Amino acid sequence: MGIITTKDLNLYYGDKQAINSINMDIEKNRITALIGPSGCGKTTFLKTLNRMNDTIPNCKITGEVIFDGINIYDNKIDPMLVRKKMGMVFQKPNPFPMSIYDNIAYAPKYHGKKKRELDEIVEKSLKAAALWEEVKDRLKKSALSLSGGQQQRLCIARTIALNPEVILMDEATSALDPISTYKIEDLMGELKKTYTVVIVTHNMQQASRIADRTAFFLLGDLVEYDTTENIFVNPRNQKTLDYVSGHFG
Amino acid sequence: MKTQKVYLYNSIFKAIVFFFALVTVLSVILIGVFMIVNGGPSIAKVGLKDFLLGKVWNSANEPPQYGILAFIVSSFYSTFFTVLIAVPISILVALAIGQLMPKGLGTVIRAIISLLAGIPSVIYGFLGIIFIVPLVQKVFNLSSGLTMFSSVIVLIVMTLPTIISVSETSINAVDKGYMDAAFALGVRKEYALFTIVLPAAKSGIMAAVLLGVGRAIGETMAVMMVAGNIPQMPSMLKPVRFLTTAIVTEMSYATEQTRGVLIGIGLVLFVFIFIINSIFHFFIKKAGAVNG
Amino acid sequence: MANTTYEKRIRPGVIAVRALIYTVTAAVVALVVAIIAFLIVKGLPYINWEFLSKAPSRLDETYGIAPMIINTLYIVLLSLIVSIPLGIGTALYLAEYSKPGKVISAIRFAIEILAGIPSIVYGLFGLAFFINALKAGSSGGSMIAGALTCTLIVLPTMIRTTEEALLQVNPSYREAAFSLGASKLHIIRTVLLPCALPGIVVAIILSIGRIVSESAALLYTAGVDYTMPANLVKHVAEPGAGLTVQLYLYATEGGSPDWVPYAMAAVLMILVFIINLSANIIAGLFKKKVSIN
């Protein structure tokens, strides 16, 4: 069994069903890519994993997401504590309007880390996100002064500072230039040694380059889920083949 | 021929609306010039220093004394305490209706609070006379409840709707992405609102505070009815006279000389408002530059 | 389930913050409701036709408010006659003709200053300019002086609200009309003003509300007279107290039984309520209409 397992997971926006009965096992210390055309439910599915859909009104979820031996949709569960263990990086870089240092230290401070531990956490996280060398001399500068690619790596560092088990990335490179994208893809390869990474991507080359396993979504269904090689070279389902060979999307 | 006519009409219309737009500028200039021309000589006669820093106001004396320091200090004193209390309350209410409550409930409460803004000053003053003045008299065991304290309470209620609505607008305009990021980090809304959203809305909230300051300094009739109106240096539980109420109190029986001095007080108010608005203008521009 | 790491716990901090925010909000709402309910409950029983239709008379011991209603309406109407064209014209200039530059910043800054000037300063100016310098009406104040003073007060509201309405008109209408070769004036007349009409009505209603509640600016410009005007045309040069000013006088100087200020306050509250409500309803409908476009 993987680190995250979904069982018969359904999600409805009002009366409209957005994802249909997903059963999926996400493996530890691997990069799992969720692909599919726009509106296929891949981002929605990603957000069910750390309960980010909770903030959307009229959104109803049935089924289970098992993480760390518990169903995170159980009534007794506090989603904030789950999110601490499952960091998320968004499509648009969204650093807080404060200094680089404070961006990283913000969540650890909130979660009770002592002041003297923070310096170390900031340095470690920025190093892990391959940003330390670029910003170590201007940690007190506003995070908004960074370039888009740097901002996104800062957001990754901010997530790492939580010391999570899983990092969820929602099209984290789609707003970036090719060089920044390359740097982040490179970074993901490093990250999977410590963390489990789940990414949503539009970009099939990206999935084939970096993912260990790939899941193809269509109209809210999980059509096919396999090793990346099988999905791209030898898919079992005709729809997967059509998609990965560029017939629609 | 016809196109020429159309062109002519268009030009005439444009000239007319341009002239109308200029009326606003002309009015401000006219008001400023009139205050200076009518108030300036009187201030000069008293002496600017004796006028602004003189502690004694007695227009009935022979010769009359026209020191308005007590009015200036009283106006600032009341404004300071009004803002001190009204701003935190307003921010909490703005957070409640814009961020924490379900949308429908927020809308209803917003509409209810906006009713406060429409209530005439004299009604606030009237309510002050009926409720606050007797209450203050009783609680503090005073001979009269007409005090600075009563004015501050009335001013707090009167400035709430403005400060709430302007700060709510700026709070709601803060990028929703910050909140998502905070949630994804397992940070609770209550904490993120105070540590991220409020600091991000800082310039808008400053604008709200300045608007509140302008309102509190300029308010006349409501405080006129509850302040006791005695020209002396301010103290919370003493009757006071403000810049605005000084004008109203003496205008009706003012001598020519006093009238000039009262217009001088108006000029001082005008200058204060001018300064506040200039800061406000500057803030909005600066905030716009940062966001853009 | 053995793992309790992720379970909900009672968090005193979160509860305390929420409790504080909701308590303060509830207190403010309760205050508003209490003010409105108190004034209406206390004053409503005294409002009857006699109260609304008669003038106060010491001899007959009646305390009607008809002259004050007439004075308030008089000032509102007179002021609107001037401020509607001025306000809409300025808004049209700002929204349609102006190009960014010094003139525009000066106009916008002037509007901000006008909006910030305290009523009492307007009152002083009105007294010095309209009454003393221009001799507009009697030296004790006049309807025309009061109305012109109020015009200055409502101009910022009128201009801003109208400009907002003009800017909300769907730009494609304008482009379509332009591409058909219509002149700017024609577009303003046939497209912009009709489309922005609800917004302009809101501007007018808000201005009315502002004038109805005004007092400090009117005390010395419109004066204090509670007799019934004999001739409405001549009344333009005569002084007269509106509802707010008369309420102020009754509340501070007495001269009436206790119930009179309550009844006047209730009348004012009902008026303000109606004005607010209609502005909100029209603005709401306008927003819907614009968003469908």
Short mmCIF file of N, CA and C in Angstrom, two decimals, chain B residues 85-226:
data_model
loop_
_atom_site.label_atom_id
_atom_site.label_comp_id
_atom_site.label_asym_id
_atom_site.label_seq_id
_atom_site.Cartn_x
_atom_site.Cartn_y
_atom_site.Cartn_z
N ILE B 85 -10.36 54.10 19.46
CA ILE B 85 -11.36 53.08 19.77
C ILE B 85 -12.06 52.59 18.50
N ALA B 86 -12.37 53.52 17.60
CA ALA B 86 -13.20 53.14 16.44
C ALA B 86 -12.45 52.25 15.45
N VAL B 87 -11.13 52.46 15.30
CA VAL B 87 -10.40 51.69 14.30
C VAL B 87 -10.33 50.19 14.63
N PRO B 88 -9.92 49.82 15.85
CA PRO B 88 -9.91 48.37 16.14
C PRO B 88 -11.29 47.74 16.01
N ILE B 89 -12.32 48.43 16.51
CA ILE B 89 -13.67 47.88 16.37
C ILE B 89 -14.00 47.69 14.90
N SER B 90 -13.71 48.71 14.10
CA SER B 90 -14.04 48.65 12.67
C SER B 90 -13.33 47.51 11.98
N ILE B 91 -12.06 47.32 12.32
CA ILE B 91 -11.30 46.26 11.66
C ILE B 91 -11.89 44.89 12.00
N LEU B 92 -12.24 44.70 13.26
CA LEU B 92 -12.84 43.42 13.66
C LEU B 92 -14.16 43.19 12.90
N VAL B 93 -14.98 44.24 12.84
CA VAL B 93 -16.27 44.10 12.14
C VAL B 93 -16.03 43.84 10.65
N ALA B 94 -15.06 44.56 10.08
CA ALA B 94 -14.76 44.36 8.65
C ALA B 94 -14.32 42.93 8.39
N LEU B 95 -13.50 42.38 9.29
CA LEU B 95 -13.06 40.99 9.13
C LEU B 95 -14.25 40.05 9.23
N ALA B 96 -15.14 40.33 10.19
CA ALA B 96 -16.29 39.45 10.38
C ALA B 96 -17.16 39.42 9.13
N ILE B 97 -17.54 40.61 8.61
CA ILE B 97 -18.51 40.59 7.51
C ILE B 97 -17.86 40.24 6.18
N GLY B 98 -16.57 40.56 6.00
CA GLY B 98 -15.96 40.31 4.71
C GLY B 98 -15.26 38.96 4.61
N GLN B 99 -14.80 38.42 5.74
CA GLN B 99 -13.93 37.26 5.68
C GLN B 99 -14.46 36.03 6.42
N LEU B 100 -15.12 36.24 7.54
CA LEU B 100 -15.45 35.09 8.38
C LEU B 100 -16.88 34.59 8.24
N MET B 101 -17.80 35.54 8.01
CA MET B 101 -19.21 35.11 7.99
C MET B 101 -19.59 34.55 6.63
N PRO B 102 -20.67 33.74 6.60
CA PRO B 102 -21.22 33.34 5.31
C PRO B 102 -21.63 34.59 4.53
N LYS B 103 -21.52 34.53 3.22
CA LYS B 103 -21.75 35.71 2.38
C LYS B 103 -23.07 36.41 2.66
N GLY B 104 -24.15 35.62 2.75
CA GLY B 104 -25.48 36.21 2.92
C GLY B 104 -25.57 37.02 4.20
N LEU B 105 -25.11 36.42 5.29
CA LEU B 105 -25.15 37.11 6.58
C LEU B 105 -24.31 38.38 6.53
N GLY B 106 -23.14 38.29 5.91
CA GLY B 106 -22.27 39.45 5.78
C GLY B 106 -22.97 40.59 5.05
N THR B 107 -23.67 40.25 3.97
CA THR B 107 -24.37 41.27 3.19
C THR B 107 -25.43 41.96 4.03
N VAL B 108 -26.19 41.17 4.78
CA VAL B 108 -27.25 41.75 5.62
C VAL B 108 -26.63 42.70 6.65
N ILE B 109 -25.58 42.26 7.31
CA ILE B 109 -24.97 43.08 8.36
C ILE B 109 -24.34 44.33 7.77
N ARG B 110 -23.74 44.19 6.60
CA ARG B 110 -23.16 45.35 5.93
C ARG B 110 -24.24 46.39 5.67
N ALA B 111 -25.40 45.93 5.18
CA ALA B 111 -26.49 46.86 4.88
C ALA B 111 -26.98 47.54 6.16
N ILE B 112 -27.08 46.76 7.25
CA ILE B 112 -27.55 47.34 8.51
C ILE B 112 -26.58 48.42 9.00
N ILE B 113 -25.29 48.10 8.96
CA ILE B 113 -24.31 49.07 9.46
C ILE B 113 -24.27 50.32 8.58
N SER B 114 -24.49 50.13 7.28
CA SER B 114 -24.43 51.30 6.39
C SER B 114 -25.55 52.29 6.72
N LEU B 115 -26.61 51.81 7.39
CA LEU B 115 -27.68 52.73 7.81
C LEU B 115 -27.14 53.80 8.75
N LEU B 116 -26.14 53.44 9.55
CA LEU B 116 -25.56 54.40 10.49
C LEU B 116 -25.05 55.63 9.77
N ALA B 117 -24.50 55.40 8.55
CA ALA B 117 -23.89 56.49 7.82
C ALA B 117 -24.93 57.52 7.38
N GLY B 118 -26.18 57.07 7.23
CA GLY B 118 -27.20 57.98 6.73
C GLY B 118 -27.90 58.78 7.82
N ILE B 119 -27.69 58.40 9.07
CA ILE B 119 -28.40 59.10 10.15
C ILE B 119 -27.84 60.51 10.32
N PRO B 120 -28.71 61.52 10.35
CA PRO B 120 -28.24 62.90 10.47
C PRO B 120 -27.50 63.15 11.79
N SER B 121 -26.51 64.04 11.74
CA SER B 121 -25.75 64.43 12.93
C SER B 121 -26.64 64.80 14.10
N VAL B 122 -27.68 65.59 13.83
CA VAL B 122 -28.49 66.09 14.95
C VAL B 122 -29.16 64.95 15.69
N ILE B 123 -29.43 63.85 14.97
CA ILE B 123 -30.05 62.71 15.67
C ILE B 123 -29.04 62.05 16.60
N TYR B 124 -27.78 61.95 16.14
CA TYR B 124 -26.75 61.44 17.05
C TYR B 124 -26.64 62.33 18.28
N GLY B 125 -26.66 63.65 18.03
CA GLY B 125 -26.58 64.58 19.15
C GLY B 125 -27.77 64.42 20.09
N PHE B 126 -28.94 64.26 19.50
CA PHE B 126 -30.17 64.09 20.28
C PHE B 126 -30.09 62.82 21.14
N LEU B 127 -29.66 61.72 20.51
CA LEU B 127 -29.50 60.48 21.27
C LEU B 127 -28.46 60.65 22.38
N GLY B 128 -27.42 61.42 22.07
CA GLY B 128 -26.40 61.69 23.08
C GLY B 128 -27.00 62.41 24.26
N ILE B 129 -27.84 63.39 23.98
CA ILE B 129 -28.47 64.15 25.07
C ILE B 129 -29.36 63.22 25.92
N ILE B 130 -30.10 62.34 25.25
CA ILE B 130 -31.03 61.50 26.01
C ILE B 130 -30.30 60.41 26.79
N PHE B 131 -29.31 59.76 26.16
CA PHE B 131 -28.71 58.58 26.79
C PHE B 131 -27.35 58.83 27.42
N ILE B 132 -26.44 59.34 26.58
CA ILE B 132 -25.04 59.35 27.02
C ILE B 132 -24.79 60.39 28.10
N VAL B 133 -25.31 61.58 27.88
CA VAL B 133 -25.04 62.66 28.84
C VAL B 133 -25.52 62.29 30.26
N PRO B 134 -26.77 61.85 30.43
CA PRO B 134 -27.18 61.47 31.79
C PRO B 134 -26.37 60.30 32.35
N LEU B 135 -26.04 59.36 31.45
CA LEU B 135 -25.28 58.19 31.90
C LEU B 135 -23.89 58.59 32.40
N VAL B 136 -23.23 59.45 31.62
CA VAL B 136 -21.89 59.89 32.00
C VAL B 136 -21.95 60.66 33.32
N GLN B 137 -22.98 61.49 33.45
CA GLN B 137 -23.15 62.26 34.69
C GLN B 137 -23.26 61.33 35.89
N LYS B 138 -24.06 60.28 35.71
CA LYS B 138 -24.33 59.36 36.81
C LYS B 138 -23.10 58.51 37.14
N VAL B 139 -22.52 57.92 36.10
CA VAL B 139 -21.41 56.99 36.31
C VAL B 139 -20.22 57.69 36.96
N PHE B 140 -19.91 58.88 36.48
CA PHE B 140 -18.72 59.57 37.01
C PHE B 140 -19.07 60.57 38.11
N ASN B 141 -20.35 60.60 38.46
CA ASN B 141 -20.79 61.46 39.55
C ASN B 141 -20.41 62.93 39.31
N LEU B 142 -20.81 63.43 38.12
CA LEU B 142 -20.46 64.80 37.76
C LEU B 142 -21.67 65.72 37.92
N SER B 143 -21.41 67.02 37.91
CA SER B 143 -22.55 67.93 37.98
C SER B 143 -23.24 68.01 36.63
N SER B 144 -22.49 67.72 35.55
CA SER B 144 -23.11 67.67 34.22
C SER B 144 -22.42 66.62 33.37
N GLY B 145 -23.19 65.96 32.55
CA GLY B 145 -22.62 64.93 31.68
C GLY B 145 -22.17 65.47 30.35
N LEU B 146 -22.29 66.79 30.17
CA LEU B 146 -21.84 67.41 28.92
C LEU B 146 -20.31 67.50 28.96
N THR B 147 -19.64 66.48 28.37
CA THR B 147 -18.19 66.39 28.51
C THR B 147 -17.52 65.95 27.22
N MET B 148 -16.22 66.05 27.22
CA MET B 148 -15.41 65.47 26.15
C MET B 148 -15.73 63.98 25.99
N PHE B 149 -15.86 63.29 27.10
CA PHE B 149 -16.12 61.85 27.08
C PHE B 149 -17.39 61.54 26.26
N SER B 150 -18.46 62.30 26.53
CA SER B 150 -19.71 62.07 25.80
C SER B 150 -19.50 62.32 24.30
N SER B 151 -18.72 63.37 23.96
CA SER B 151 -18.49 63.65 22.55
C SER B 151 -17.75 62.52 21.88
N VAL B 152 -16.76 61.97 22.59
CA VAL B 152 -15.97 60.89 22.00
C VAL B 152 -16.86 59.69 21.71
N ILE B 153 -17.75 59.37 22.64
CA ILE B 153 -18.64 58.22 22.41
C ILE B 153 -19.50 58.45 21.17
N VAL B 154 -20.08 59.65 21.07
CA VAL B 154 -20.90 59.96 19.91
C VAL B 154 -20.06 59.88 18.63
N LEU B 155 -18.86 60.42 18.68
CA LEU B 155 -18.00 60.41 17.49
C LEU B 155 -17.61 58.99 17.09
N ILE B 156 -17.38 58.14 18.06
CA ILE B 156 -17.02 56.75 17.72
C ILE B 156 -18.14 56.12 16.89
N VAL B 157 -19.38 56.25 17.39
CA VAL B 157 -20.50 55.65 16.65
C VAL B 157 -20.62 56.26 15.26
N MET B 158 -20.38 57.57 15.17
CA MET B 158 -20.55 58.23 13.87
C MET B 158 -19.48 57.88 12.86
N THR B 159 -18.26 57.60 13.34
CA THR B 159 -17.19 57.30 12.38
C THR B 159 -17.15 55.82 12.00
N LEU B 160 -17.81 54.96 12.80
CA LEU B 160 -17.76 53.52 12.52
C LEU B 160 -18.11 53.15 11.07
N PRO B 161 -19.26 53.60 10.56
CA PRO B 161 -19.62 53.11 9.22
C PRO B 161 -18.58 53.43 8.16
N THR B 162 -18.00 54.64 8.21
CA THR B 162 -16.99 55.01 7.21
C THR B 162 -15.76 54.11 7.34
N ILE B 163 -15.26 54.00 8.56
CA ILE B 163 -14.01 53.24 8.72
C ILE B 163 -14.26 51.76 8.39
N ILE B 164 -15.41 51.23 8.80
CA ILE B 164 -15.70 49.83 8.50
C ILE B 164 -15.74 49.63 6.99
N SER B 165 -16.47 50.47 6.28
CA SER B 165 -16.67 50.16 4.86
C SER B 165 -15.37 50.34 4.08
N VAL B 166 -14.59 51.38 4.39
CA VAL B 166 -13.34 51.55 3.63
C VAL B 166 -12.35 50.44 3.97
N SER B 167 -12.24 50.08 5.27
CA SER B 167 -11.27 49.02 5.55
C SER B 167 -11.76 47.68 5.01
N GLU B 168 -13.06 47.44 5.00
CA GLU B 168 -13.54 46.17 4.45
C GLU B 168 -13.18 46.06 2.97
N THR B 169 -13.39 47.16 2.24
CA THR B 169 -13.05 47.14 0.82
C THR B 169 -11.58 46.78 0.62
N SER B 170 -10.71 47.39 1.42
CA SER B 170 -9.29 47.12 1.20
C SER B 170 -8.90 45.71 1.67
N ILE B 171 -9.55 45.24 2.72
CA ILE B 171 -9.26 43.87 3.19
C ILE B 171 -9.71 42.85 2.14
N ASN B 172 -10.91 43.07 1.59
CA ASN B 172 -11.43 42.11 0.61
C ASN B 172 -10.64 42.13 -0.69
N ALA B 173 -9.91 43.24 -0.93
CA ALA B 173 -9.15 43.34 -2.17
C ALA B 173 -7.81 42.61 -2.09
N VAL B 174 -7.46 42.14 -0.90
CA VAL B 174 -6.18 41.44 -0.76
C VAL B 174 -6.22 40.12 -1.55
N ASP B 175 -5.14 39.86 -2.28
CA ASP B 175 -5.01 38.66 -3.11
C ASP B 175 -5.44 37.39 -2.37
N LYS B 176 -6.40 36.66 -2.95
CA LYS B 176 -6.89 35.45 -2.31
C LYS B 176 -5.81 34.36 -2.24
N GLY B 177 -4.81 34.49 -3.11
CA GLY B 177 -3.73 33.50 -3.15
C GLY B 177 -2.98 33.40 -1.82
N TYR B 178 -2.89 34.52 -1.09
CA TYR B 178 -2.22 34.49 0.21
C TYR B 178 -2.94 33.55 1.17
N MET B 179 -4.27 33.64 1.13
CA MET B 179 -5.07 32.84 2.04
C MET B 179 -4.92 31.36 1.70
N ASP B 180 -4.94 31.05 0.39
CA ASP B 180 -4.75 29.65 -0.04
C ASP B 180 -3.39 29.14 0.44
N ALA B 181 -2.37 30.00 0.28
CA ALA B 181 -1.03 29.58 0.69
C ALA B 181 -1.01 29.30 2.18
N ALA B 182 -1.65 30.17 2.95
CA ALA B 182 -1.67 29.98 4.41
C ALA B 182 -2.38 28.67 4.77
N PHE B 183 -3.53 28.42 4.13
CA PHE B 183 -4.26 27.17 4.39
C PHE B 183 -3.40 25.96 4.09
N ALA B 184 -2.72 26.03 2.93
CA ALA B 184 -1.92 24.89 2.51
C ALA B 184 -0.76 24.65 3.47
N LEU B 185 -0.40 25.68 4.24
CA LEU B 185 0.66 25.51 5.24
C LEU B 185 0.09 25.10 6.59
N GLY B 186 -1.22 24.83 6.62
CA GLY B 186 -1.84 24.41 7.87
C GLY B 186 -2.02 25.56 8.85
N VAL B 187 -2.02 26.79 8.31
CA VAL B 187 -2.19 27.96 9.18
C VAL B 187 -3.68 28.33 9.22
N ARG B 188 -4.19 28.54 10.41
CA ARG B 188 -5.61 28.83 10.55
C ARG B 188 -5.96 30.24 10.10
N LYS B 189 -7.21 30.36 9.63
CA LYS B 189 -7.70 31.62 9.10
C LYS B 189 -7.52 32.78 10.07
N GLU B 190 -7.88 32.54 11.33
CA GLU B 190 -7.85 33.62 12.33
C GLU B 190 -6.44 34.21 12.42
N TYR B 191 -5.42 33.34 12.35
CA TYR B 191 -4.04 33.79 12.46
C TYR B 191 -3.60 34.47 11.17
N ALA B 192 -3.94 33.85 10.03
CA ALA B 192 -3.53 34.40 8.75
C ALA B 192 -4.15 35.77 8.50
N LEU B 193 -5.39 35.96 8.95
CA LEU B 193 -6.05 37.26 8.74
C LEU B 193 -5.25 38.37 9.41
N PHE B 194 -4.78 38.12 10.62
CA PHE B 194 -4.07 39.17 11.35
C PHE B 194 -2.62 39.32 10.92
N THR B 195 -2.00 38.21 10.47
CA THR B 195 -0.57 38.30 10.17
C THR B 195 -0.28 38.54 8.69
N ILE B 196 -1.23 38.20 7.81
CA ILE B 196 -0.96 38.41 6.39
C ILE B 196 -1.93 39.41 5.77
N VAL B 197 -3.22 39.14 5.95
CA VAL B 197 -4.21 39.96 5.24
C VAL B 197 -4.22 41.40 5.75
N LEU B 198 -4.26 41.60 7.05
CA LEU B 198 -4.28 42.97 7.57
C LEU B 198 -3.03 43.76 7.18
N PRO B 199 -1.83 43.20 7.35
CA PRO B 199 -0.66 43.95 6.89
C PRO B 199 -0.72 44.27 5.40
N ALA B 200 -1.26 43.33 4.61
CA ALA B 200 -1.34 43.58 3.17
C ALA B 200 -2.33 44.69 2.85
N ALA B 201 -3.33 44.85 3.71
CA ALA B 201 -4.36 45.87 3.46
C ALA B 201 -4.01 47.19 4.14
N LYS B 202 -2.77 47.29 4.60
CA LYS B 202 -2.35 48.42 5.43
C LYS B 202 -2.69 49.79 4.84
N SER B 203 -2.36 49.99 3.56
CA SER B 203 -2.54 51.34 3.03
C SER B 203 -4.02 51.70 2.94
N GLY B 204 -4.86 50.72 2.60
CA GLY B 204 -6.30 50.97 2.57
C GLY B 204 -6.84 51.28 3.95
N ILE B 205 -6.32 50.58 4.94
CA ILE B 205 -6.79 50.83 6.30
C ILE B 205 -6.33 52.21 6.78
N MET B 206 -5.10 52.59 6.37
CA MET B 206 -4.64 53.95 6.68
C MET B 206 -5.58 54.99 6.07
N ALA B 207 -5.99 54.73 4.85
CA ALA B 207 -6.92 55.66 4.19
C ALA B 207 -8.21 55.75 5.00
N ALA B 208 -8.68 54.60 5.49
CA ALA B 208 -9.90 54.58 6.30
C ALA B 208 -9.71 55.40 7.56
N VAL B 209 -8.54 55.25 8.17
CA VAL B 209 -8.26 56.00 9.41
C VAL B 209 -8.27 57.50 9.12
N LEU B 210 -7.63 57.89 8.00
CA LEU B 210 -7.59 59.31 7.67
C LEU B 210 -9.00 59.86 7.41
N LEU B 211 -9.82 59.07 6.73
CA LEU B 211 -11.20 59.50 6.51
C LEU B 211 -11.92 59.68 7.85
N GLY B 212 -11.67 58.74 8.76
CA GLY B 212 -12.27 58.83 10.08
C GLY B 212 -11.79 60.09 10.81
N VAL B 213 -10.49 60.38 10.68
CA VAL B 213 -9.95 61.59 11.31
C VAL B 213 -10.65 62.83 10.75
N GLY B 214 -10.80 62.86 9.43
CA GLY B 214 -11.47 63.99 8.80
C GLY B 214 -12.88 64.16 9.33
N ARG B 215 -13.59 63.05 9.45
CA ARG B 215 -14.96 63.10 9.95
C ARG B 215 -15.01 63.61 11.37
N ALA B 216 -14.13 63.07 12.22
CA ALA B 216 -14.17 63.41 13.64
C ALA B 216 -13.80 64.88 13.85
N ILE B 217 -12.79 65.37 13.12
CA ILE B 217 -12.41 66.77 13.28
C ILE B 217 -13.52 67.69 12.78
N GLY B 218 -14.17 67.28 11.70
CA GLY B 218 -15.16 68.16 11.08
C GLY B 218 -16.55 68.11 11.68
N GLU B 219 -16.84 67.08 12.46
CA GLU B 219 -18.20 66.93 13.00
C GLU B 219 -18.56 68.13 13.88
N THR B 220 -19.77 68.62 13.70
CA THR B 220 -20.15 69.84 14.41
C THR B 220 -21.37 69.66 15.30
N MET B 221 -22.53 69.43 14.66
CA MET B 221 -23.78 69.53 15.40
C MET B 221 -23.89 68.47 16.51
N ALA B 222 -23.48 67.24 16.19
CA ALA B 222 -23.63 66.18 17.18
C ALA B 222 -22.82 66.48 18.44
N VAL B 223 -21.56 66.92 18.25
CA VAL B 223 -20.74 67.19 19.43
C VAL B 223 -21.16 68.49 20.11
N MET B 224 -21.68 69.40 19.28
CA MET B 224 -22.22 70.65 19.83
C MET B 224 -23.25 70.36 20.93
N MET B 225 -24.03 69.30 20.69
CA MET B 225 -25.14 69.01 21.59
C MET B 225 -24.71 68.28 22.87
N VAL B 226 -23.50 67.71 22.88
CA VAL B 226 -23.13 66.91 24.06
C VAL B 226 -21.81 67.34 24.72
#
